[in-house]
Tab-separated table of C-alpha atoms in Angstrom:
chain	number	residue	atom	x	y	z
L	1	UNK	CA	-14.207	12.317	-19.158
L	2	UNK	CA	-16.564	13.939	-16.157
L	3	UNK	CA	-19.181	11.948	-16.808
L	4	UNK	CA	-16.597	9.492	-16.996
L	5	UNK	CA	-14.874	10.296	-13.590
L	6	UNK	CA	-18.602	10.991	-11.856
L	7	UNK	CA	-19.523	7.494	-12.819
L	8	UNK	CA	-16.136	6.142	-11.204
L	9	UNK	CA	-16.971	7.950	-7.906
L	10	UNK	CA	-20.227	6.879	-7.697
L	11	UNK	CA	-19.711	3.480	-7.981
L	12	UNK	CA	-17.144	3.836	-4.748
L	13	UNK	CA	-20.000	4.295	-2.293
L	14	UNK	CA	-21.181	1.067	-2.835
L	15	UNK	CA	-17.607	-1.119	-2.777
L	16	UNK	CA	-16.625	1.071	0.900
L	17	UNK	CA	-20.094	-0.193	1.938
L	18	UNK	CA	-19.848	-3.985	0.561
L	19	UNK	CA	-16.121	-4.092	2.560
L	20	UNK	CA	-17.215	-3.032	5.723
L	21	UNK	CA	-19.545	-5.385	5.815
L	22	UNK	CA	-17.668	-7.916	4.931
L	23	UNK	CA	-14.935	-6.917	6.935
L	24	UNK	CA	-17.054	-6.264	9.940
L	25	UNK	CA	-18.668	-9.950	9.911
L	26	UNK	CA	-15.027	-11.400	9.111
L	27	UNK	CA	-13.566	-9.776	12.876
L	28	UNK	CA	-16.463	-10.538	14.584
L	29	UNK	CA	-16.428	-13.730	14.134
L	30	UNK	CA	-12.266	-14.114	14.704
L	31	UNK	CA	-11.506	-16.566	18.159
L	32	UNK	CA	-11.171	-14.281	21.053
L	33	UNK	CA	-13.522	-11.023	21.711
L	34	UNK	CA	-11.253	-8.235	23.001
L	35	UNK	CA	-13.331	-8.929	26.589
L	36	UNK	CA	-12.123	-12.336	26.215
L	37	UNK	CA	-8.427	-10.807	25.685
L	38	UNK	CA	-9.175	-7.621	28.604
L	39	UNK	CA	-9.687	-10.876	31.105
L	40	UNK	CA	-6.775	-13.246	30.182
L	41	UNK	CA	-4.294	-9.985	31.330
L	42	UNK	CA	-5.859	-10.523	34.759
L	43	UNK	CA	-6.228	-13.654	36.592
L	44	UNK	CA	-9.473	-12.194	38.974
L	45	UNK	CA	-11.414	-11.573	36.083
L	46	UNK	CA	-14.451	-13.109	36.735
L	47	UNK	CA	-16.766	-14.060	34.312
L	48	UNK	CA	-19.424	-11.549	35.048
L	49	UNK	CA	-16.563	-9.225	34.576
L	50	UNK	CA	-16.227	-10.608	30.778
L	51	UNK	CA	-19.582	-9.628	30.527
L	52	UNK	CA	-19.848	-6.421	31.893
L	53	UNK	CA	-16.818	-5.265	29.519
L	54	UNK	CA	-18.929	-6.926	26.605
L	55	UNK	CA	-22.286	-4.855	27.526
L	56	UNK	CA	-19.631	-1.386	27.163
L	57	UNK	CA	-18.658	-1.836	24.399
L	58	UNK	CA	-22.008	-2.696	22.681
L	59	UNK	CA	-20.886	-6.000	21.697
L	60	UNK	CA	-23.519	-8.055	23.494
L	61	UNK	CA	-25.983	-7.007	20.548
L	62	UNK	CA	-26.437	-9.020	17.780
L	63	UNK	CA	-24.308	-8.730	14.831
L	64	UNK	CA	-26.539	-6.921	12.616
L	65	UNK	CA	-27.944	-4.682	15.437
L	66	UNK	CA	-23.867	-3.968	15.958
L	67	UNK	CA	-23.312	-3.162	12.167
L	68	UNK	CA	-26.056	-0.790	11.853
L	69	UNK	CA	-25.087	1.375	14.570
L	70	UNK	CA	-21.626	1.461	13.563
L	71	UNK	CA	-22.590	2.675	10.119
L	72	UNK	CA	-24.767	5.328	11.501
L	73	UNK	CA	-21.677	5.899	13.335
L	74	UNK	CA	-19.662	5.913	10.202
L	75	UNK	CA	-21.720	8.145	8.158
L	76	UNK	CA	-20.757	11.007	10.022
L	77	UNK	CA	-16.724	10.240	10.030
L	78	UNK	CA	-17.321	8.745	13.390
L	79	UNK	CA	-15.110	5.551	13.947
L	80	UNK	CA	-15.921	5.989	17.653
L	81	UNK	CA	-12.871	5.145	20.424
L	82	UNK	CA	-10.403	2.841	20.777
L	83	UNK	CA	-11.313	0.021	23.318
L	84	UNK	CA	-7.983	-0.062	24.254
L	85	UNK	CA	-6.990	3.475	25.510
L	86	UNK	CA	-10.644	5.112	25.271
L	87	UNK	CA	-9.395	7.797	22.615
L	88	UNK	CA	-10.911	8.394	19.371
L	89	UNK	CA	-9.844	6.143	16.772
L	90	UNK	CA	-10.101	8.853	13.549
L	91	UNK	CA	-7.250	11.109	16.115
L	92	UNK	CA	-4.785	7.849	16.733
L	93	UNK	CA	-5.210	6.913	13.003
L	94	UNK	CA	-4.601	10.454	11.837
L	95	UNK	CA	-1.447	11.108	14.159
L	96	UNK	CA	0.189	7.916	12.277
L	97	UNK	CA	-1.628	8.205	8.249
L	98	UNK	CA	1.539	10.736	7.013
L	99	UNK	CA	4.838	8.310	8.132
L	100	UNK	CA	2.846	5.491	6.142
L	101	UNK	CA	1.932	8.005	3.382
L	102	UNK	CA	5.489	9.380	2.714
L	103	UNK	CA	6.991	5.738	3.039
L	104	UNK	CA	4.857	4.096	0.579
L	105	UNK	CA	4.413	7.206	-1.964
L	106	UNK	CA	8.209	7.279	-1.437
L	107	UNK	CA	8.199	3.753	-2.483
L	108	UNK	CA	6.211	3.537	-4.893
L	109	UNK	CA	7.750	6.543	-6.778
L	110	UNK	CA	11.074	4.758	-7.034
L	111	UNK	CA	9.635	1.534	-8.050
L	112	UNK	CA	8.697	3.330	-10.868
L	113	UNK	CA	11.381	5.246	-11.648
L	114	UNK	CA	13.645	1.993	-11.730
L	115	UNK	CA	11.135	-0.474	-12.534
L	116	UNK	CA	9.951	1.215	-16.203
L	117	UNK	CA	13.680	2.171	-17.467
L	118	UNK	CA	14.623	-1.869	-17.175
L	119	UNK	CA	12.194	-2.960	-18.493
L	120	UNK	CA	12.025	-0.922	-21.545
L	121	UNK	CA	15.706	-1.360	-21.606
L	122	UNK	CA	15.332	-5.198	-21.612
L	123	UNK	CA	12.841	-5.852	-24.061
L	124	UNK	CA	14.577	-3.931	-26.732
L	125	UNK	CA	17.455	-5.745	-25.820
L	126	UNK	CA	16.372	-8.919	-25.408
L	127	UNK	CA	18.676	-11.695	-24.452
L	128	UNK	CA	21.771	-9.690	-24.646
L	129	UNK	CA	23.650	-9.695	-21.032
L	130	UNK	CA	22.017	-7.208	-19.674
L	131	UNK	CA	18.690	-9.110	-20.017
L	132	UNK	CA	20.133	-11.673	-18.445
L	133	UNK	CA	20.929	-10.040	-15.365
L	134	UNK	CA	18.026	-8.273	-15.122
L	135	UNK	CA	15.954	-11.235	-14.982
L	136	UNK	CA	18.460	-13.621	-12.777
L	137	UNK	CA	17.612	-9.672	-10.280
L	138	UNK	CA	14.256	-9.774	-10.837
L	139	UNK	CA	13.825	-13.693	-10.144
L	140	UNK	CA	16.151	-13.233	-6.523
L	141	UNK	CA	13.390	-9.942	-5.696
L	142	UNK	CA	9.989	-12.676	-6.763
L	143	UNK	CA	11.245	-14.604	-4.062
L	144	UNK	CA	12.538	-12.952	-1.285
L	145	UNK	CA	10.202	-12.261	1.669
L	146	UNK	CA	10.005	-8.405	3.017
L	147	UNK	CA	10.523	-9.925	6.345
L	148	UNK	CA	13.547	-11.730	5.233
L	149	UNK	CA	15.469	-8.970	3.844
L	150	UNK	CA	14.757	-7.009	5.760
L	151	UNK	CA	15.614	-8.906	9.298
L	152	UNK	CA	18.830	-9.563	7.028
L	153	UNK	CA	20.063	-5.804	5.867
L	154	UNK	CA	19.428	-5.112	9.600
L	155	UNK	CA	21.614	-7.557	10.899
L	156	UNK	CA	24.002	-5.990	8.430
L	157	UNK	CA	23.693	-2.537	7.874
L	158	UNK	CA	22.187	-2.025	12.114
L	159	UNK	CA	24.349	-4.588	13.748
L	160	UNK	CA	27.302	-5.824	11.769
L	161	UNK	CA	28.429	-2.220	10.455
L	162	UNK	CA	26.341	0.106	12.673
L	163	UNK	CA	25.721	2.710	9.637
L	164	UNK	CA	22.240	2.431	9.327
L	165	UNK	CA	19.422	2.459	12.621
L	166	UNK	CA	18.054	-0.380	13.232
L	167	UNK	CA	14.655	0.593	14.211
L	168	UNK	CA	12.463	3.668	15.000
L	169	UNK	CA	11.758	7.383	13.347
L	170	UNK	CA	14.394	9.766	15.212
L	171	UNK	CA	17.228	9.663	16.999
L	172	UNK	CA	17.706	9.834	21.208
L	173	UNK	CA	19.388	13.141	20.918
L	174	UNK	CA	16.854	14.550	18.566
L	175	UNK	CA	16.419	17.297	20.753
L	176	UNK	CA	19.687	19.254	19.658
L	177	UNK	CA	19.210	19.235	16.693
L	178	UNK	CA	18.275	21.733	13.816
L	179	UNK	CA	15.972	21.660	11.217
L	180	UNK	CA	18.183	20.256	8.310
L	181	UNK	CA	19.857	17.632	10.782
L	182	UNK	CA	15.590	16.589	11.983
L	183	UNK	CA	15.541	15.921	8.513
L	184	UNK	CA	18.560	14.556	7.842
L	185	UNK	CA	17.751	12.039	10.865
L	186	UNK	CA	14.732	11.014	9.902
L	187	UNK	CA	15.637	10.129	7.099
L	188	UNK	CA	18.362	7.981	7.296
L	189	UNK	CA	15.879	5.905	9.418
L	190	UNK	CA	14.235	5.590	6.145
L	191	UNK	CA	16.374	4.118	3.791
L	192	UNK	CA	16.151	0.176	4.840
L	193	UNK	CA	12.094	0.581	5.463
L	194	UNK	CA	11.952	2.540	1.813
L	195	UNK	CA	14.177	-0.007	0.209
L	196	UNK	CA	12.762	-3.208	1.888
L	197	UNK	CA	9.240	-1.442	0.137
L	198	UNK	CA	10.195	-0.924	-2.899
L	199	UNK	CA	12.277	-4.295	-3.708
L	200	UNK	CA	9.715	-6.759	-4.592
L	201	UNK	CA	7.442	-3.918	-6.338
L	202	UNK	CA	10.987	-3.137	-8.531
L	203	UNK	CA	11.074	-7.170	-9.689
L	204	UNK	CA	7.707	-7.652	-10.401
L	205	UNK	CA	7.389	-3.935	-12.136
L	206	UNK	CA	9.849	-4.405	-14.463
L	207	UNK	CA	8.973	-8.215	-15.500
L	208	UNK	CA	6.030	-6.648	-16.955
L	209	UNK	CA	6.405	-3.298	-18.255
L	210	UNK	CA	9.512	-5.845	-20.181
L	211	UNK	CA	6.832	-8.260	-21.593
L	212	UNK	CA	4.387	-5.334	-22.386
L	213	UNK	CA	7.010	-3.722	-24.723
L	214	UNK	CA	8.108	-7.051	-26.521
L	215	UNK	CA	4.498	-7.520	-27.021
L	216	UNK	CA	3.996	-3.662	-28.384
L	217	UNK	CA	7.594	-4.046	-30.153
L	218	UNK	CA	6.260	-7.302	-32.412
L	219	UNK	CA	3.355	-4.920	-33.933
L	220	UNK	CA	2.521	-4.572	-37.347
L	221	UNK	CA	2.526	-0.781	-36.849
L	222	UNK	CA	6.297	-0.886	-34.889
L	223	UNK	CA	8.039	-2.830	-38.292
L	224	UNK	CA	6.379	-0.333	-40.563
L	225	UNK	CA	7.485	2.460	-38.191
L	226	UNK	CA	11.154	1.045	-38.675
L	227	UNK	CA	10.218	0.336	-41.983
L	228	UNK	CA	10.475	4.419	-42.928
L	229	UNK	CA	13.915	4.727	-41.792
L	230	UNK	CA	12.833	6.574	-38.226
L	231	UNK	CA	15.431	6.302	-35.638
L	232	UNK	CA	15.062	3.468	-32.985
L	233	UNK	CA	14.992	5.200	-30.474
L	234	UNK	CA	11.941	7.205	-32.156
L	235	UNK	CA	9.611	4.148	-33.143
L	236	UNK	CA	10.739	2.905	-28.885
L	237	UNK	CA	9.571	6.049	-27.764
L	238	UNK	CA	7.220	7.626	-29.542
L	239	UNK	CA	5.468	4.790	-30.648
L	240	UNK	CA	5.443	1.916	-28.688
L	241	UNK	CA	5.925	2.933	-25.219
L	242	UNK	CA	2.825	4.737	-25.193
L	243	UNK	CA	0.590	1.940	-25.847
L	244	UNK	CA	3.282	-0.344	-23.849
L	245	UNK	CA	2.254	1.796	-20.514
L	246	UNK	CA	-1.644	1.066	-20.626
L	247	UNK	CA	-1.082	-2.886	-18.854
L	248	UNK	CA	1.625	-1.149	-16.619
L	249	UNK	CA	-1.263	1.495	-15.676
L	250	UNK	CA	-3.533	-0.890	-14.196
L	251	UNK	CA	-0.739	-2.095	-11.684
L	252	UNK	CA	-0.369	1.834	-10.938
L	253	UNK	CA	-3.999	1.279	-8.854
L	254	UNK	CA	-2.829	-2.818	-8.167
L	255	UNK	CA	-0.275	-1.503	-6.152
L	256	UNK	CA	-1.703	0.934	-3.816
L	257	UNK	CA	-3.528	-1.740	-1.506
L	258	UNK	CA	0.084	-4.353	-1.646
L	259	UNK	CA	2.092	-1.199	-0.280
L	260	UNK	CA	-0.367	-0.460	2.563
L	261	UNK	CA	-0.207	-4.132	3.125
L	262	UNK	CA	3.435	-4.101	2.770
L	263	UNK	CA	2.757	-2.009	5.578
L	264	UNK	CA	1.963	-3.916	8.236
L	265	UNK	CA	5.159	-5.959	8.436
L	266	UNK	CA	7.549	-3.460	7.631
L	267	UNK	CA	6.427	-0.563	10.455
L	268	UNK	CA	6.243	-3.396	12.850
L	269	UNK	CA	9.158	-4.574	11.888
L	270	UNK	CA	11.303	-1.645	11.885
L	271	UNK	CA	8.948	0.142	15.136
L	272	UNK	CA	7.863	2.768	13.124
L	273	UNK	CA	4.462	4.022	13.973
L	274	UNK	CA	2.773	4.177	11.098
L	275	UNK	CA	-0.801	2.787	10.151
L	276	UNK	CA	1.098	-0.811	9.830
L	277	UNK	CA	1.879	-0.537	13.007
L	278	UNK	CA	-1.189	0.475	14.658
L	279	UNK	CA	-3.574	-2.093	13.106
L	280	UNK	CA	-0.651	-5.111	13.430
L	281	UNK	CA	-1.203	-4.125	17.938
L	282	UNK	CA	-5.020	-3.290	17.009
L	283	UNK	CA	-5.855	-7.040	16.006
L	284	UNK	CA	-3.885	-8.317	18.547
L	285	UNK	CA	-5.799	-6.921	21.166
L	286	UNK	CA	-9.235	-7.019	18.792
L	287	UNK	CA	-9.804	-3.433	19.111
L	288	UNK	CA	-12.524	-3.806	16.329
L	289	UNK	CA	-13.338	0.272	15.910
L	290	UNK	CA	-9.360	1.039	15.390
L	291	UNK	CA	-8.738	-2.286	12.832
L	292	UNK	CA	-12.512	-0.739	10.915
L	293	UNK	CA	-11.336	2.161	10.718
L	294	UNK	CA	-7.839	1.429	9.702
L	295	UNK	CA	-9.555	-1.010	7.210
L	296	UNK	CA	-12.075	1.623	5.765
L	297	UNK	CA	-9.417	4.273	5.296
L	298	UNK	CA	-7.271	1.018	3.439
L	299	UNK	CA	-10.332	0.600	1.427
L	300	UNK	CA	-10.979	3.985	0.332
L	301	UNK	CA	-7.488	4.907	-0.360
L	302	UNK	CA	-7.043	1.965	-2.733
L	303	UNK	CA	-10.532	2.831	-4.362
L	304	UNK	CA	-8.960	6.650	-5.219
L	305	UNK	CA	-5.801	4.193	-6.793
L	306	UNK	CA	-8.203	2.385	-8.865
L	307	UNK	CA	-9.355	5.301	-10.122
L	308	UNK	CA	-6.828	7.189	-10.765
L	309	UNK	CA	-5.914	4.198	-12.605
L	310	UNK	CA	-9.027	4.938	-14.871
L	311	UNK	CA	-8.032	8.057	-15.475
L	312	UNK	CA	-4.599	6.867	-16.417
L	313	UNK	CA	-6.440	5.207	-18.550
L	314	UNK	CA	-8.289	8.140	-20.072
L	315	UNK	CA	-5.081	9.999	-20.742
L	316	UNK	CA	-3.163	7.096	-22.429
L	317	UNK	CA	-6.004	5.736	-24.535
L	318	UNK	CA	-8.066	8.590	-25.853
L	319	UNK	CA	-10.911	5.724	-26.863
L	320	UNK	CA	-11.285	5.117	-22.261
L	321	UNK	CA	-12.467	9.006	-22.790
L	322	UNK	CA	-15.314	7.992	-25.229
L	323	UNK	CA	-16.665	4.393	-23.636
L	324	UNK	CA	-17.053	6.918	-20.624
L	325	UNK	CA	-19.900	8.402	-22.723
L	326	UNK	CA	-21.718	5.485	-24.008
């Protein structure tokens, strides 16, 4: 197991390097640089002023030189300063990443908590009324865009019914609240964003776990277990469930980038000051250092999620440990 983990952790370094190189080139080739964006806000900005801004930001150097300069700083965890407000990039990301992680971790927990039982029982009760209702619900979940669902829920629960806040993380009278009230107020504000973040994931994972369970319960060893007279619950949860879980572990690792990407939409729509909203505003203003910082951290979290999936594989299937030693 240690060799298995060490090998995969070492592979993260070249992958991070490749991701930063591709990302750096793409964002610098995108039309409209930070100097041009800032010049558009001032009618009196001259061509010389734009050139001065490029020189100030180091954008007048060749692209490969800019990347090497960025890489030298990155080695020491220095992501530079924001072009917009001059603050340290790491400081801006650090103050926003807790809320993004909170929303994503809770969403991921709810997705697995709801989707796995749904998928398993749909497979065990194949073609029953429960299975048909679940299938229809899953297709609705697949076909519903996040932003459209978010707008519908905001109109219904915030504007029409007035039950939930429409945006933000806290109420205006937060200064008069005690800790419990603060916690409840924060939870109240996060209900809609977490629901929207979980909705599509539940649909996808439940369908995936259903198809895996169906494939497993048709295997010969499951028929043999049933022929021995074992209870159906024992056959499902002791013999079938663990094998059906294998491909689902992969989904766990692949869910991380999707949730981080989804944060851009959800946090922007609900005006949540998280990493997703910061990325959107930075992309609109071409704030290259902040964009690179967020993408690197997002890539790191994605790779960590994949490594966790590898560990999950090793825990579920002992053959993976043997393969890792070879």
